[in-house]
Each structure stands twice: as C-alpha cells, then as structure tokens.
Amino acid sequence: GAIDPISGTAVQLEVATVIAKVFKHSPPRRSIVFCHWDAEEFGLIGSSEWIEQRLGVLQRRAVAYINVDHIAGGSSLDIKAVPLLYRALVEASHRTPYADGSAGGSLLDSWRHFRRRGPFLGDRAVPEIGLPAGGSDYQRFITFAGVPAADIKLEQRPGQSYALYHTMYETPWTVENLIDPNFSSFTSVGQLWVEIVHRLASSLVIPFNALDYSQSLLVLLHKAEVHLSKLELTKTIAWLPNKLSSLKDALRRFQNAARKIQAEAQFEFI
C-alpha cells in the first residue's frame, strides 16, 4: 500500500538522490548499494534470491544493511538492530531534527521520550532497540549472510502500527491527508537514513561497537538461565550448569577483548 512499502520506497529514492549529490566529487570509502525487492510478503522471496546469488561477496565485503519498510507518521522511532549498530544509530538520530519540528531538539530526544527503557540496565544513552528477529528483508541478511542489519520505522505510538495496516484504505490520499500531511516524518526518516549511511560509508573506522555486542550476549544468556531455572532444567540435566558456566566465561573473555577494541578505536558516544 501507500504506507507499506511505498512510503519507504519514496524515501529511499530521495535518499539515493541526496547521497549521489553528497558524494559526487568525493566518493565514500565504502560502496553504497540501494536495493528494492519484490515478493517480501510472500516469504522474502526477492531479497532471498538476491542474497543467495551474491552470498560470497556479501559475506566477505558487506558492512551493514539498513531496512526501511514504512513511515507511518508520528514521532515514535521504532528501531530493531543488531547490537553492533546501537551507538551508530544513536549518534545518527542525535544529528537528525525532531520529526515535526514543533518541539525542537533531535529525533533522539523523541526516541528517548517514547522509549526510555534501553537494552542495558543503567545505560540511558541507548533508548529501546529491539532485536531484528524477522518480518522483513533484513532477516535474510542476518541469517544467510551474517551481515549486521537495522530496521527503522516511525510510528504514531510506541509499539503500535498504524490502524490501516495492509488494508485497501492504505492509499496516497490517506498518507497526504491523515498520516503525514506535511511529509515531515518522511523527511525525518530520510535525514536519519542519510546520516547512518554517510557514517557507515565514510568513517575511517567502521562505527561498530563490539562492547555492546558482548553485553547483549550476556543479557540474553542471563535471560536464558532464568528461564531454564524456572523449568528446573538445570537440575534435571546434569551437564547443563557446566555448559552454561563455560559459555558465561567465554562471553566474559569476549567482553574484555571488546572493551580493548573500543578503547583503541577511541569512539566518542553520547
């Protein structure tokens, strides 16, 4: 429909135009590829075929994939991403104006307002970010090619999609008169998209954060331990506690190594 996926498609075309102008006389350090596929609703067919045909080069050379399906108006940023990209997304949103411009500030301000609870306890720098499990073309980049990915949406309310999702009323008139009459949310997502792409393509050091990755794995392991304990599997399966302990030790070593990497990279985060 006019919102999903045409709103994302329209913004993608504008982003491609802007990126082409920005890098016209000074190419980025890394190539930028704009992709658009058919048959997403029928099982991610288009993106799956494309990735399978280019799997080798993607695994060797792809840095990241940014996915934008739709923009549904409002100012509630809804992002799913792998932990490696958390800080790059935060920095890009900090540089992006607030969606409708009425309240001033950045898109990061509204993101924190609507989604305060971040992925790390005690770390308020990163707002709420979901894990990109499935539901759109980014899924194949993660599971097939192992490419870090992020999915970006702008919604009316946190955790709620627009009411006309996948209905016959998802028309251009709906977008122009009800969803986003001034196309301010389209503009905001486009600016965020440009910021992220520019940072990923031009930075001397790729703006990944391995420390966030290690912390996320430890958080997920803790959740798994709690769940297994409730099921009393740690009591009934004799070898399980030792395996979990070994896994935790490995993740701690990974965390220490990641901390050294981040110190050497000398990133400055918000």
Short mmCIF file of C-alpha atoms in Angstrom, two decimals:
data_model
loop_
_atom_site.label_atom_id
_atom_site.label_comp_id
_atom_site.label_asym_id
_atom_site.label_seq_id
_atom_site.Cartn_x
_atom_site.Cartn_y
_atom_site.Cartn_z
CA GLY A 1 0.00 0.00 0.00
CA ALA A 2 0.90 3.68 0.07
CA ILE A 3 2.39 3.28 3.54
CA ASP A 4 3.86 -0.22 3.44
CA PRO A 5 6.06 -0.32 1.42
CA ILE A 6 5.61 2.75 -0.79
CA SER A 7 6.46 5.28 1.93
CA GLY A 8 9.78 3.53 2.47
CA THR A 9 10.35 3.29 -1.28
CA ALA A 10 9.67 7.01 -1.81
CA VAL A 11 12.10 7.99 0.93
CA GLN A 12 14.70 5.56 -0.41
CA LEU A 13 14.61 7.25 -3.82
CA GLU A 14 15.14 10.66 -2.21
CA VAL A 15 17.96 9.31 -0.04
CA ALA A 16 19.66 7.86 -3.11
CA THR A 17 19.42 11.24 -4.84
CA VAL A 18 20.91 13.06 -1.85
CA ILE A 19 23.70 10.52 -1.38
CA ALA A 20 24.62 10.78 -5.07
CA LYS A 21 24.95 14.57 -4.73
CA VAL A 22 26.90 14.39 -1.47
CA PHE A 23 29.49 12.01 -2.88
CA LYS A 24 29.55 13.35 -6.44
CA HIS A 25 33.04 14.85 -6.18
CA SER A 26 34.39 12.89 -3.22
CA PRO A 27 33.46 9.18 -3.19
CA PRO A 28 32.99 7.43 0.16
CA ARG A 29 35.49 4.92 1.50
CA ARG A 30 32.95 2.13 1.03
CA SER A 31 30.45 1.38 -1.72
CA ILE A 32 26.77 2.13 -1.16
CA VAL A 33 24.17 -0.12 -2.80
CA PHE A 34 20.45 0.74 -2.88
CA CYS A 35 18.21 -2.32 -3.20
CA HIS A 36 14.50 -2.89 -3.67
CA TRP A 37 12.87 -6.31 -3.98
CA ASP A 38 9.57 -7.92 -4.90
CA ALA A 39 7.61 -10.60 -3.04
CA GLU A 40 8.52 -9.68 0.53
CA GLU A 41 5.04 -10.55 1.76
CA PHE A 42 5.23 -13.97 0.13
CA GLY A 43 8.25 -15.09 2.13
CA LEU A 44 11.05 -12.58 1.49
CA ILE A 45 11.50 -14.16 -1.93
CA GLY A 46 13.15 -11.26 -3.76
CA SER A 47 15.77 -10.48 -1.12
CA SER A 48 16.45 -14.18 -0.51
CA GLU A 49 17.20 -14.80 -4.19
CA TRP A 50 19.39 -11.71 -4.41
CA ILE A 51 21.40 -12.65 -1.33
CA GLU A 52 21.82 -16.28 -2.40
CA GLN A 53 23.23 -15.16 -5.75
CA ARG A 54 25.75 -12.83 -4.07
CA LEU A 55 26.35 -14.67 -0.82
CA GLY A 56 30.12 -14.94 -1.14
CA VAL A 57 30.78 -11.27 -1.81
CA LEU A 58 28.29 -10.19 0.87
CA GLN A 59 29.97 -12.35 3.49
CA ARG A 60 33.39 -11.00 2.55
CA ARG A 61 32.65 -7.33 1.99
CA ALA A 62 29.24 -6.15 3.23
CA VAL A 63 29.43 -3.85 6.26
CA ALA A 64 25.76 -3.32 7.14
CA TYR A 65 22.22 -3.32 5.81
CA ILE A 66 19.65 -0.61 6.63
CA ASN A 67 15.99 -1.55 6.11
CA VAL A 68 13.06 0.89 5.90
CA ASP A 69 9.66 -0.66 5.12
CA HIS A 70 7.31 2.14 6.02
CA ILE A 71 6.87 5.50 7.73
CA ALA A 72 3.52 5.85 9.48
CA GLY A 73 3.76 9.43 10.69
CA GLY A 74 4.22 10.46 14.30
CA SER A 75 7.46 10.80 16.24
CA SER A 76 7.88 7.42 17.90
CA LEU A 77 11.03 5.93 16.45
CA ASP A 78 10.83 2.13 16.29
CA ILE A 79 14.20 0.51 15.62
CA LYS A 80 15.33 -3.08 15.57
CA ALA A 81 19.05 -3.65 15.16
CA VAL A 82 21.98 -5.88 15.97
CA PRO A 83 23.95 -4.55 18.96
CA LEU A 84 26.98 -3.67 16.81
CA LEU A 85 24.94 -0.79 15.35
CA TYR A 86 23.36 0.62 18.52
CA ARG A 87 25.72 3.56 19.00
CA ALA A 88 25.87 4.46 15.31
CA LEU A 89 22.07 4.69 15.29
CA VAL A 90 22.03 6.80 18.44
CA GLU A 91 24.61 9.20 17.01
CA ALA A 92 22.72 9.49 13.72
CA SER A 93 19.40 10.18 15.49
CA HIS A 94 21.12 12.84 17.60
CA ARG A 95 22.03 14.65 14.38
CA THR A 96 18.52 14.35 12.92
CA PRO A 97 15.87 17.04 13.64
CA TYR A 98 12.71 16.10 15.52
CA ALA A 99 10.06 14.70 13.19
CA ASP A 100 7.56 17.57 13.07
CA GLY A 101 9.88 20.33 14.22
CA SER A 102 7.34 21.69 16.71
CA ALA A 103 9.20 20.71 19.86
CA GLY A 104 12.73 21.37 18.66
CA GLY A 105 15.54 19.05 19.59
CA SER A 106 16.53 15.92 17.77
CA LEU A 107 14.92 12.67 16.77
CA LEU A 108 16.93 11.09 19.58
CA ASP A 109 15.04 13.27 22.07
CA SER A 110 11.66 11.96 20.93
CA TRP A 111 13.05 8.41 20.74
CA ARG A 112 14.13 8.62 24.38
CA HIS A 113 10.82 10.22 25.35
CA PHE A 114 8.70 7.41 23.91
CA ARG A 115 11.09 4.52 24.52
CA ARG A 116 13.12 5.24 27.62
CA ARG A 117 13.95 1.70 28.64
CA GLY A 118 17.08 0.76 26.76
CA PRO A 119 18.69 -2.64 26.26
CA PHE A 120 21.28 -2.14 29.01
CA LEU A 121 20.36 -1.62 32.66
CA GLY A 122 21.77 1.66 33.92
CA ASP A 123 22.82 2.89 30.46
CA ARG A 124 20.40 5.63 29.40
CA ALA A 125 22.43 6.63 26.35
CA VAL A 126 20.76 3.97 24.22
CA PRO A 127 16.92 4.03 24.06
CA GLU A 128 14.83 0.94 23.48
CA ILE A 129 16.02 -1.10 20.49
CA GLY A 130 14.50 -4.43 19.56
CA LEU A 131 16.31 -7.42 18.13
CA PRO A 132 15.71 -7.93 14.38
CA ALA A 133 14.19 -11.40 14.56
CA GLY A 134 12.15 -11.50 11.35
CA GLY A 135 9.32 -9.97 9.36
CA SER A 136 11.21 -8.14 6.64
CA ASP A 137 14.11 -8.37 4.20
CA TYR A 138 16.76 -7.64 6.82
CA GLN A 139 16.20 -11.13 8.20
CA ARG A 140 17.99 -12.83 5.30
CA PHE A 141 21.00 -10.54 5.60
CA ILE A 142 21.45 -11.65 9.19
CA THR A 143 20.66 -15.35 8.94
CA PHE A 144 22.04 -16.08 5.45
CA ALA A 145 24.97 -13.70 5.09
CA GLY A 146 25.81 -12.70 8.67
CA VAL A 147 25.59 -9.00 7.80
CA PRO A 148 24.74 -6.55 10.63
CA ALA A 149 21.32 -5.03 10.00
CA ALA A 150 18.92 -2.40 11.31
CA ASP A 151 15.22 -1.84 10.64
CA ILE A 152 13.84 1.69 11.02
CA LYS A 153 10.23 2.82 11.38
CA LEU A 154 8.46 5.93 12.60
CA GLU A 155 5.11 5.22 14.25
CA GLN A 156 2.24 7.19 15.78
CA ARG A 157 2.54 5.41 19.13
CA PRO A 158 5.19 3.17 20.70
CA GLY A 159 4.73 -0.47 19.81
CA GLN A 160 1.65 0.15 17.66
CA SER A 161 1.46 0.07 13.90
CA TYR A 162 -0.96 2.30 12.01
CA ALA A 163 -4.62 1.22 12.12
CA LEU A 164 -4.97 0.77 8.35
CA TYR A 165 -2.04 -1.65 8.09
CA HIS A 166 -2.40 -3.85 4.98
CA THR A 167 -5.93 -2.72 4.17
CA MET A 168 -7.48 -1.35 0.98
CA TYR A 169 -7.54 2.09 2.63
CA GLU A 170 -3.77 2.38 2.59
CA THR A 171 -3.83 4.91 -0.26
CA PRO A 172 -1.95 8.08 -1.25
CA TRP A 173 -4.94 10.13 -0.05
CA THR A 174 -4.60 8.57 3.41
CA VAL A 175 -0.93 9.49 3.59
CA GLU A 176 -1.39 13.04 2.30
CA ASN A 177 -4.44 13.88 4.44
CA LEU A 178 -4.25 11.74 7.57
CA ILE A 179 -0.89 10.12 8.15
CA ASP A 180 1.63 12.81 7.27
CA PRO A 181 0.13 15.87 5.51
CA ASN A 182 3.40 17.81 5.60
CA PHE A 183 5.57 14.75 4.93
CA SER A 184 7.62 15.78 7.96
CA SER A 185 8.07 12.22 9.20
CA PHE A 186 9.16 11.16 5.71
CA THR A 187 11.76 13.92 5.78
CA SER A 188 12.94 12.98 9.24
CA VAL A 189 13.45 9.31 8.39
CA GLY A 190 15.21 10.31 5.18
CA GLN A 191 17.62 12.53 7.10
CA LEU A 192 18.26 9.76 9.62
CA TRP A 193 18.88 7.32 6.79
CA VAL A 194 21.40 9.66 5.15
CA GLU A 195 23.22 10.18 8.45
CA ILE A 196 23.56 6.44 9.06
CA VAL A 197 24.66 5.64 5.52
CA HIS A 198 27.16 8.50 5.49
CA ARG A 199 28.67 7.35 8.78
CA LEU A 200 28.91 3.70 7.75
CA ALA A 201 30.35 4.50 4.33
CA SER A 202 32.76 7.30 5.21
CA SER A 203 34.12 6.69 8.70
CA LEU A 204 37.80 5.81 8.83
CA VAL A 205 36.92 3.13 11.39
CA ILE A 206 33.60 1.34 10.85
CA PRO A 207 31.35 2.55 13.70
CA PHE A 208 30.62 -0.83 15.23
CA ASN A 209 30.55 -1.27 18.99
CA ALA A 210 31.78 -4.71 19.97
CA LEU A 211 31.29 -3.94 23.66
CA ASP A 212 27.54 -3.53 23.15
CA TYR A 213 27.57 -6.84 21.32
CA SER A 214 29.22 -8.63 24.24
CA GLN A 215 26.90 -7.01 26.78
CA SER A 216 23.84 -8.01 24.76
CA LEU A 217 25.00 -11.62 24.65
CA LEU A 218 25.46 -11.62 28.42
CA VAL A 219 21.96 -10.17 28.90
CA LEU A 220 20.48 -12.86 26.66
CA LEU A 221 22.41 -15.58 28.48
CA HIS A 222 21.07 -14.33 31.81
CA LYS A 223 17.51 -14.46 30.47
CA ALA A 224 18.10 -18.00 29.23
CA GLU A 225 19.46 -19.03 32.63
CA VAL A 226 16.40 -17.62 34.40
CA HIS A 227 14.07 -19.39 32.01
CA LEU A 228 15.91 -22.70 32.30
CA SER A 229 15.89 -22.40 36.08
CA LYS A 230 12.13 -21.85 36.16
CA LEU A 231 11.72 -25.01 34.12
CA GLU A 232 14.11 -26.75 36.54
CA LEU A 233 16.17 -27.97 33.60
CA THR A 234 19.41 -27.02 35.36
CA LYS A 235 18.51 -29.66 37.95
CA THR A 236 17.30 -32.40 35.65
CA ILE A 237 20.04 -32.08 33.00
CA ALA A 238 23.30 -32.83 34.76
CA TRP A 239 25.67 -31.33 32.19
CA LEU A 240 23.73 -28.10 31.61
CA PRO A 241 25.12 -25.98 34.52
CA ASN A 242 28.71 -26.65 33.42
CA LYS A 243 27.91 -25.74 29.82
CA LEU A 244 26.24 -22.50 30.90
CA SER A 245 29.19 -21.67 33.13
CA SER A 246 31.65 -22.28 30.28
CA LEU A 247 29.56 -20.12 27.97
CA LYS A 248 29.49 -17.30 30.50
CA ASP A 249 33.28 -17.49 30.91
CA ALA A 250 33.71 -17.29 27.13
CA LEU A 251 31.42 -14.26 26.95
CA ARG A 252 33.36 -12.55 29.74
CA ARG A 253 36.57 -13.05 27.78
CA PHE A 254 34.85 -11.67 24.70
CA GLN A 255 33.68 -8.67 26.71
CA ASN A 256 37.23 -7.94 27.90
CA ALA A 257 38.53 -8.16 24.34
CA ALA A 258 35.70 -5.93 23.10
CA ARG A 259 36.49 -3.34 25.75
CA LYS A 260 40.08 -3.17 24.50
CA ILE A 261 38.92 -2.84 20.90
CA GLN A 262 36.63 0.08 21.76
CA ALA A 263 39.38 1.81 23.71
CA GLU A 264 41.73 1.55 20.72
CA ALA A 265 39.09 2.78 18.30
CA GLN A 266 38.55 5.84 20.54
CA PHE A 267 34.91 6.32 19.63
CA GLU A 268 33.08 9.13 21.35
CA PHE A 269 29.46 8.28 22.07
CA ILE A 270 26.65 10.30 23.55
#
